[in-house]
Each structure stands twice: as structure tokens, then as C-alpha cells.
XYZ file of N, CA, C and O in Angstrom:
480
model
N 0.350 -22.854 8.845
C 0.842 -21.657 8.216
C 1.843 -20.995 9.148
O 1.597 -20.842 10.328
N 2.966 -20.594 8.614
C 4.014 -19.948 9.405
C 3.806 -18.439 9.399
O 3.643 -17.830 8.353
N 3.785 -17.840 10.585
C 3.673 -16.396 10.731
C 4.945 -15.848 11.335
O 5.624 -16.511 12.113
N 5.247 -14.633 10.993
C 6.324 -13.897 11.613
C 5.638 -12.885 12.534
O 4.971 -11.971 12.063
N 5.751 -13.085 13.839
C 5.074 -12.237 14.827
C 6.038 -11.188 15.368
O 7.209 -11.489 15.612
N 5.512 -10.004 15.590
C 6.300 -8.941 16.199
C 5.455 -8.286 17.280
O 4.266 -8.028 17.086
N 6.091 -8.002 18.397
C 5.411 -7.413 19.545
C 6.125 -6.123 19.928
O 7.349 -6.067 19.946
N 5.353 -5.108 20.230
C 5.873 -3.840 20.732
C 5.586 -3.817 22.225
O 4.436 -3.959 22.638
N 6.634 -3.667 23.020
C 6.481 -3.721 24.473
C 6.769 -2.369 25.102
O 7.594 -1.607 24.620
N 6.089 -2.128 26.223
C 6.326 -0.956 27.051
C 6.325 -1.430 28.493
O 5.317 -1.968 28.965
N 7.444 -1.252 29.176
C 7.575 -1.734 30.562
C 7.168 -3.198 30.685
O 6.402 -3.579 31.561
N 7.625 -3.999 29.747
C 7.395 -5.450 29.726
C 5.930 -5.840 29.500
O 5.541 -6.968 29.753
N 5.102 -4.903 29.046
C 3.713 -5.194 28.696
C 3.571 -5.127 27.183
O 4.082 -4.202 26.548
N 2.863 -6.090 26.621
C 2.589 -6.093 25.190
C 1.558 -5.002 24.889
O 0.435 -5.057 25.394
N 1.947 -4.017 24.086
C 1.010 -2.939 23.770
C 0.606 -2.934 22.294
O -0.347 -2.243 21.926
N 1.325 -3.705 21.470
C 0.963 -3.792 20.056
C 1.515 -5.086 19.483
O 2.476 -5.658 20.010
N 0.886 -5.518 18.391
C 1.205 -6.822 17.825
C 0.942 -6.779 16.319
O -0.009 -6.134 15.867
N 1.773 -7.491 15.563
C 1.530 -7.649 14.129
C 1.988 -9.040 13.703
O 2.951 -9.580 14.253
N 1.266 -9.613 12.753
C 1.632 -10.900 12.157
C 1.752 -10.695 10.654
O 0.865 -10.107 10.019
N 2.862 -11.174 10.090
C 3.101 -11.050 8.656
C 3.609 -12.373 8.104
O 4.216 -13.165 8.824
N 3.322 -12.616 6.848
C 3.911 -13.734 6.112
C 3.591 -13.566 4.635
O 3.147 -12.497 4.206
N 3.782 -14.612 3.842
C 3.550 -14.537 2.399
C 2.213 -15.146 1.979
O 1.895 -15.181 0.804
N 1.424 -15.615 2.909
C 0.174 -16.311 2.606
C -0.964 -15.319 2.389
O -1.345 -14.584 3.296
N -1.515 -15.344 1.171
C -2.649 -14.484 0.850
C -3.948 -15.263 1.040
O -4.038 -16.421 0.676
N -4.940 -14.610 1.591
C -6.249 -15.236 1.759
C -6.808 -15.609 0.393
O -6.614 -14.867 -0.574
N -7.510 -16.743 0.290
C -8.104 -17.134 -1.003
C -9.000 -16.040 -1.584
O -9.090 -15.887 -2.801
N -9.637 -15.264 -0.722
C -10.514 -14.180 -1.175
C -9.753 -13.121 -1.978
O -10.350 -12.398 -2.774
N -8.447 -13.030 -1.780
C -7.645 -12.041 -2.497
C -7.649 -12.283 -4.009
O -7.343 -11.378 -4.774
N -7.992 -13.485 -4.445
C -8.011 -13.778 -5.888
C -9.090 -12.961 -6.604
O -9.057 -12.828 -7.827
N -10.032 -12.389 -5.873
C -11.094 -11.554 -6.450
C -10.612 -10.140 -6.788
O -11.297 -9.401 -7.492
N -9.451 -9.763 -6.295
C -8.956 -8.392 -6.430
C -8.034 -8.285 -7.645
O -7.223 -9.160 -7.907
N -8.171 -7.183 -8.367
C -7.233 -6.861 -9.443
C -6.132 -6.011 -8.802
O -6.306 -4.818 -8.540
N -5.016 -6.658 -8.513
C -3.906 -5.998 -7.832
C -3.126 -5.148 -8.818
O -3.118 -5.421 -10.024
N -2.419 -4.148 -8.321
C -1.671 -3.233 -9.187
C -0.270 -3.725 -9.509
O 0.369 -3.200 -10.405
N 0.219 -4.733 -8.776
C 1.553 -5.270 -9.049
C 1.429 -6.706 -9.531
O 0.377 -7.324 -9.433
N 2.551 -7.240 -10.008
C 2.542 -8.623 -10.506
C 2.498 -9.647 -9.371
O 2.242 -10.814 -9.603
N 2.772 -9.209 -8.149
C 2.682 -10.105 -7.008
C 3.720 -11.208 -7.005
O 3.500 -12.273 -6.452
N 4.892 -10.949 -7.580
C 5.905 -12.012 -7.657
C 6.443 -12.411 -6.294
O 6.762 -13.553 -6.067
N 6.548 -11.475 -5.364
C 6.942 -11.792 -3.993
C 6.193 -10.833 -3.076
O 6.546 -9.668 -2.977
N 5.154 -11.348 -2.417
C 4.215 -10.521 -1.663
C 4.365 -10.770 -0.167
O 4.390 -11.912 0.279
N 4.426 -9.684 0.593
C 4.377 -9.760 2.046
C 2.978 -9.333 2.469
O 2.467 -8.304 2.000
N 2.345 -10.125 3.320
C 0.963 -9.863 3.725
C 0.919 -9.545 5.221
O 1.478 -10.278 6.034
N 0.236 -8.460 5.537
C -0.025 -8.106 6.933
C -1.357 -8.754 7.307
O -2.380 -8.465 6.702
N -1.330 -9.642 8.288
C -2.545 -10.347 8.709
C -3.194 -9.725 9.932
O -4.400 -9.729 10.069
N -2.429 -9.246 10.819
C -2.958 -8.660 12.045
C -2.073 -7.488 12.417
O -0.851 -7.588 12.412
N -2.690 -6.403 12.751
C -1.985 -5.271 13.326
C -2.921 -4.683 14.359
O -4.011 -4.211 14.032
N -2.538 -4.789 15.599
C -3.410 -4.268 16.655
C -2.580 -3.545 17.707
O -1.450 -3.928 18.001
N -3.191 -2.499 18.239
C -2.571 -1.698 19.290
C -3.556 -1.639 20.455
O -4.751 -1.391 20.258
N -3.071 -1.887 21.652
C -3.903 -1.832 22.848
C -4.603 -0.475 22.896
O -3.967 0.566 22.639
N -5.893 -0.451 23.218
C -6.651 0.808 23.212
C -6.015 1.947 24.016
O -6.093 3.105 23.615
N -5.370 1.636 25.119
C -4.740 2.682 25.933
C -3.560 3.352 25.228
O -3.129 4.433 25.625
N -3.037 2.713 24.188
C -1.852 3.231 23.502
C -2.150 3.674 22.073
O -1.241 4.059 21.349
N -3.400 3.632 21.664
C -3.769 4.058 20.316
C -3.630 5.574 20.191
O -3.750 6.307 21.165
N -3.359 6.010 18.970
C -3.210 7.439 18.711
C -1.845 8.001 19.056
O -1.650 9.215 19.059
N -0.889 7.136 19.345
C 0.456 7.573 19.728
C 1.506 7.256 18.657
O 2.697 7.349 18.908
N 1.058 6.836 17.469
C 1.992 6.578 16.381
C 2.597 5.189 16.364
O 3.499 4.916 15.569
N 2.137 4.308 17.223
C 2.713 2.963 17.298
C 2.419 2.162 16.034
O 3.300 1.490 15.496
N 1.195 2.228 15.543
C 0.851 1.496 14.318
C 1.699 1.993 13.149
O 2.175 1.201 12.337
N 1.904 3.293 13.058
C 2.744 3.862 11.996
C 4.177 3.323 12.100
O 4.804 2.987 11.099
N 4.700 3.221 13.330
C 6.049 2.670 13.516
C 6.108 1.217 13.058
O 7.098 0.780 12.455
N 5.054 0.452 13.352
C 5.002 -0.940 12.899
C 5.001 -1.007 11.371
O 5.701 -1.825 10.780
N 4.208 -0.160 10.732
C 4.155 -0.153 9.265
C 5.523 0.221 8.702
O 5.996 -0.400 7.738
N 6.180 1.216 9.277
C 7.533 1.577 8.832
C 8.478 0.388 8.962
O 9.266 0.100 8.061
N 8.393 -0.314 10.090
C 9.223 -1.498 10.310
C 8.947 -2.565 9.241
O 9.870 -3.155 8.673
N 7.667 -2.815 8.972
C 7.287 -3.832 7.987
C 7.776 -3.443 6.599
O 8.290 -4.293 5.852
N 7.640 -2.179 6.243
C 8.116 -1.738 4.931
C 9.623 -1.891 4.811
O 10.121 -2.344 3.784
N 10.374 -1.535 5.851
C 11.829 -1.730 5.839
C 12.168 -3.211 5.699
O 13.048 -3.585 4.913
N 11.485 -4.053 6.464
C 11.687 -5.500 6.391
C 11.423 -6.005 4.969
O 12.198 -6.786 4.418
N 10.329 -5.540 4.369
C 9.955 -5.997 3.026
C 10.986 -5.575 1.982
O 11.355 -6.371 1.112
N 11.457 -4.355 2.082
C 12.459 -3.875 1.124
C 13.754 -4.654 1.284
O 14.345 -5.106 0.289
N 14.213 -4.838 2.517
C 15.456 -5.577 2.767
C 15.373 -7.022 2.282
O 16.377 -7.615 1.912
N 14.155 -7.583 2.288
C 13.971 -8.977 1.877
C 13.404 -9.106 0.463
O 12.916 -10.158 0.088
N 13.486 -8.032 -0.301
C 13.170 -7.995 -1.724
C 11.737 -8.407 -2.064
O 11.501 -9.086 -3.069
N 10.795 -7.965 -1.272
C 9.383 -8.160 -1.609
C 8.986 -7.121 -2.643
O 9.473 -5.985 -2.615
N 8.100 -7.499 -3.552
C 7.653 -6.556 -4.585
C 6.547 -5.646 -4.079
O 6.362 -4.545 -4.592
N 5.802 -6.112 -3.062
C 4.698 -5.315 -2.547
C 4.256 -5.838 -1.183
O 4.649 -6.929 -0.765
N 3.433 -5.033 -0.538
C 2.786 -5.414 0.712
C 1.284 -5.368 0.463
O 0.776 -4.410 -0.137
N 0.577 -6.388 0.918
C -0.874 -6.438 0.794
C -1.495 -6.672 2.165
O -0.879 -7.286 3.038
N -2.735 -6.224 2.306
C -3.464 -6.417 3.552
C -4.935 -6.150 3.312
O -5.320 -5.634 2.265
N -5.741 -6.511 4.304
C -7.141 -6.118 4.287
C -7.472 -5.501 5.641
O -6.842 -5.812 6.644
N -8.442 -4.592 5.611
C -8.864 -3.907 6.833
C -10.380 -3.837 6.837
O -11.002 -3.552 5.806
N -10.960 -4.079 7.990
C -12.412 -4.063 8.133
C -12.945 -2.673 7.793
O -12.403 -1.660 8.250
N -13.996 -2.628 7.015
C -14.538 -1.365 6.524
C -15.051 -0.445 7.627
O -15.176 0.760 7.422
N -15.321 -0.975 8.802
C -15.771 -0.157 9.928
C -14.619 0.352 10.799
O -14.834 1.136 11.718
N -13.408 -0.088 10.510
C -12.245 0.328 11.293
C -11.659 1.598 10.670
O -10.651 1.570 9.961
N -12.312 2.716 10.943
C -11.942 3.967 10.283
C -10.521 4.421 10.611
O -9.848 5.000 9.761
N -10.045 4.151 11.805
C -8.677 4.549 12.165
C -7.664 3.805 11.301
O -6.712 4.410 10.791
N -7.858 2.505 11.118
C -6.946 1.719 10.283
C -7.019 2.175 8.832
O -5.986 2.310 8.163
N -8.217 2.422 8.340
C -8.379 2.860 6.953
C -7.645 4.180 6.721
O -6.950 4.339 5.706
N -7.778 5.134 7.648
C -7.073 6.416 7.524
C -5.562 6.205 7.537
O -4.830 6.826 6.760
N -5.089 5.328 8.422
C -3.655 5.053 8.513
C -3.116 4.538 7.187
O -2.129 5.048 6.665
N -3.754 3.516 6.633
C -3.258 2.933 5.386
C -3.347 3.920 4.236
O -2.435 4.001 3.411
N -4.419 4.702 4.181
C -4.535 5.729 3.147
C -3.401 6.748 3.269
O -2.749 7.094 2.274
N -3.138 7.225 4.481
C -2.085 8.227 4.706
C -0.698 7.688 4.405
O 0.197 8.445 4.027
N -0.508 6.397 4.589
C 0.821 5.819 4.387
C 1.047 5.339 2.956
O 2.032 4.657 2.672
N 0.140 5.708 2.059
C 0.365 5.431 0.639
C -0.099 4.086 0.145
O 0.269 3.668 -0.955
N -0.910 3.397 0.928
C -1.463 2.121 0.475
C -2.655 2.410 -0.423
O -3.456 3.301 -0.144
N -2.759 1.658 -1.509
C -3.816 1.860 -2.489
C -4.966 0.893 -2.217
O -4.763 -0.323 -2.162
N -6.156 1.430 -2.060
C -7.348 0.601 -1.850
C -7.806 0.102 -3.217
O -8.158 0.871 -4.090
N -7.825 -1.234 -3.385
C -8.075 -1.811 -4.704
C -9.359 -2.618 -4.809
O -9.657 -3.145 -5.875
N -10.081 -2.757 -3.753
C -11.329 -3.517 -3.809
C -11.737 -3.960 -2.429
O -11.177 -3.519 -1.425
N -12.708 -4.846 -2.415
C -13.196 -5.346 -1.128
C -13.507 -6.826 -1.233
O -13.790 -7.337 -2.307
N -13.426 -7.478 -0.089
C -13.753 -8.900 0.008
C -14.638 -9.097 1.230
O -14.687 -8.247 2.122
N -15.314 -10.218 1.239
C -16.152 -10.569 2.388
C -15.607 -11.845 3.011
O -15.193 -12.764 2.299
N -15.600 -11.876 4.331
C -15.222 -13.065 5.072
C -16.457 -13.569 5.806
O -17.302 -12.768 6.223
N -16.566 -14.872 5.993
C -17.782 -15.438 6.578
C -18.119 -14.943 7.984
O -19.260 -14.963 8.387
N -17.147 -14.468 8.713
C -17.376 -14.086 10.109
C -17.780 -12.626 10.284
O -17.998 -12.187 11.398
N -17.897 -11.867 9.191
C -18.285 -10.456 9.280
C -19.327 -10.130 8.218
O -19.245 -10.596 7.087
N -20.265 -9.301 8.589
C -21.338 -8.919 7.664
C -20.869 -7.889 6.639
O -21.249 -7.932 5.478
N -20.010 -6.964 7.074
C -19.546 -5.891 6.207
C -18.223 -6.274 5.538
O -17.512 -7.157 6.014
N -17.860 -5.585 4.466
C -16.649 -5.963 3.724
C -15.359 -5.536 4.413
O -15.349 -4.680 5.294
N -14.291 -6.133 3.936
C -12.930 -5.739 4.259
C -12.357 -5.100 3.000
O -12.530 -5.633 1.908
N -11.683 -3.966 3.149
C -11.045 -3.316 2.014
C -9.646 -3.880 1.842
O -8.908 -4.047 2.827
N -9.273 -4.145 0.603
C -7.952 -4.688 0.299
C -7.031 -3.564 -0.150
O -7.403 -2.740 -0.994
N -5.846 -3.562 0.420
C -4.844 -2.545 0.144
C -3.566 -3.184 -0.386
O -3.249 -4.322 -0.046
N -2.831 -2.379 -1.157
C -1.539 -2.818 -1.656
C -0.617 -1.615 -1.744
O -1.045 -0.502 -2.061
N 0.658 -1.861 -1.459
C 1.689 -0.844 -1.655
C 2.835 -1.482 -2.399
O 3.429 -2.467 -1.928
N 3.131 -0.941 -3.579
C 4.261 -1.422 -4.360
C 5.550 -0.920 -3.738
O 5.612 0.211 -3.246
N 6.569 -1.752 -3.757
C 7.873 -1.381 -3.217
C 8.882 -1.304 -4.353
O 8.912 -2.179 -5.216
N 9.671 -0.285 -4.353
C 10.644 -0.077 -5.448
C 12.004 -0.557 -5.025
O 12.382 -0.555 -3.917
């Protein structure tokens, strides 16, 4: 699977990372999405080093991804976030992502919430 990786650096240290592509997890077929999904960009990983959390870096990454998606004519962005990751859940809610359901992955006991944002 091909990923598009992006790294946010500070003084030559990696402080944040995101992986995006068009590959949706098979579990996503359980979700009733709000868009037709004709061209979907999926966020697979978004992480910020703990020392740099709370400084708006994740928001900047999301802004970058949304700009990238619009420029490349994606119809929407989809992702999942672990239900115990309250900071990520608040971020996606605040940035206009719609929570549409939940899925379970074999490596976690609790669900992941699935989000989508339609792009105009």
C-alpha cells in the first residue's frame, strides 16, 4: 500500500507525523457515509510528540490535508480515531468532521469512531 507521509520538524527533530492515502480499511464498509465516496482521502496516522501537544500542530496538519484534498479534487476526507483518545476526538469535532459510526479492530478492545468531512 502506498502512503503519502508528512513530517513536521522543529530544529531538525520530528515532532509530528501523518500518513494519508486513498485506501479505506475494510471495516469502513460497515459505516453509512454521508458522501458518495467517489474520491476519498483517508488519514491513517496523525501523531504529535507529547512534548509538542496542545500547540496547534495537529490542527495545522489537518488544515494542510484539507488544502491538499481540495487541490487534488477529493470529495471527502475520512478517518478513524480511538474512542479513548479524547484530544483527537475533540479536534475532529471542532474542525467540522462528522462522527458517523464506530468500528472495531482486532488489536483494540474499545471501538474507533469513524469521521468524514465533505469537501466542496
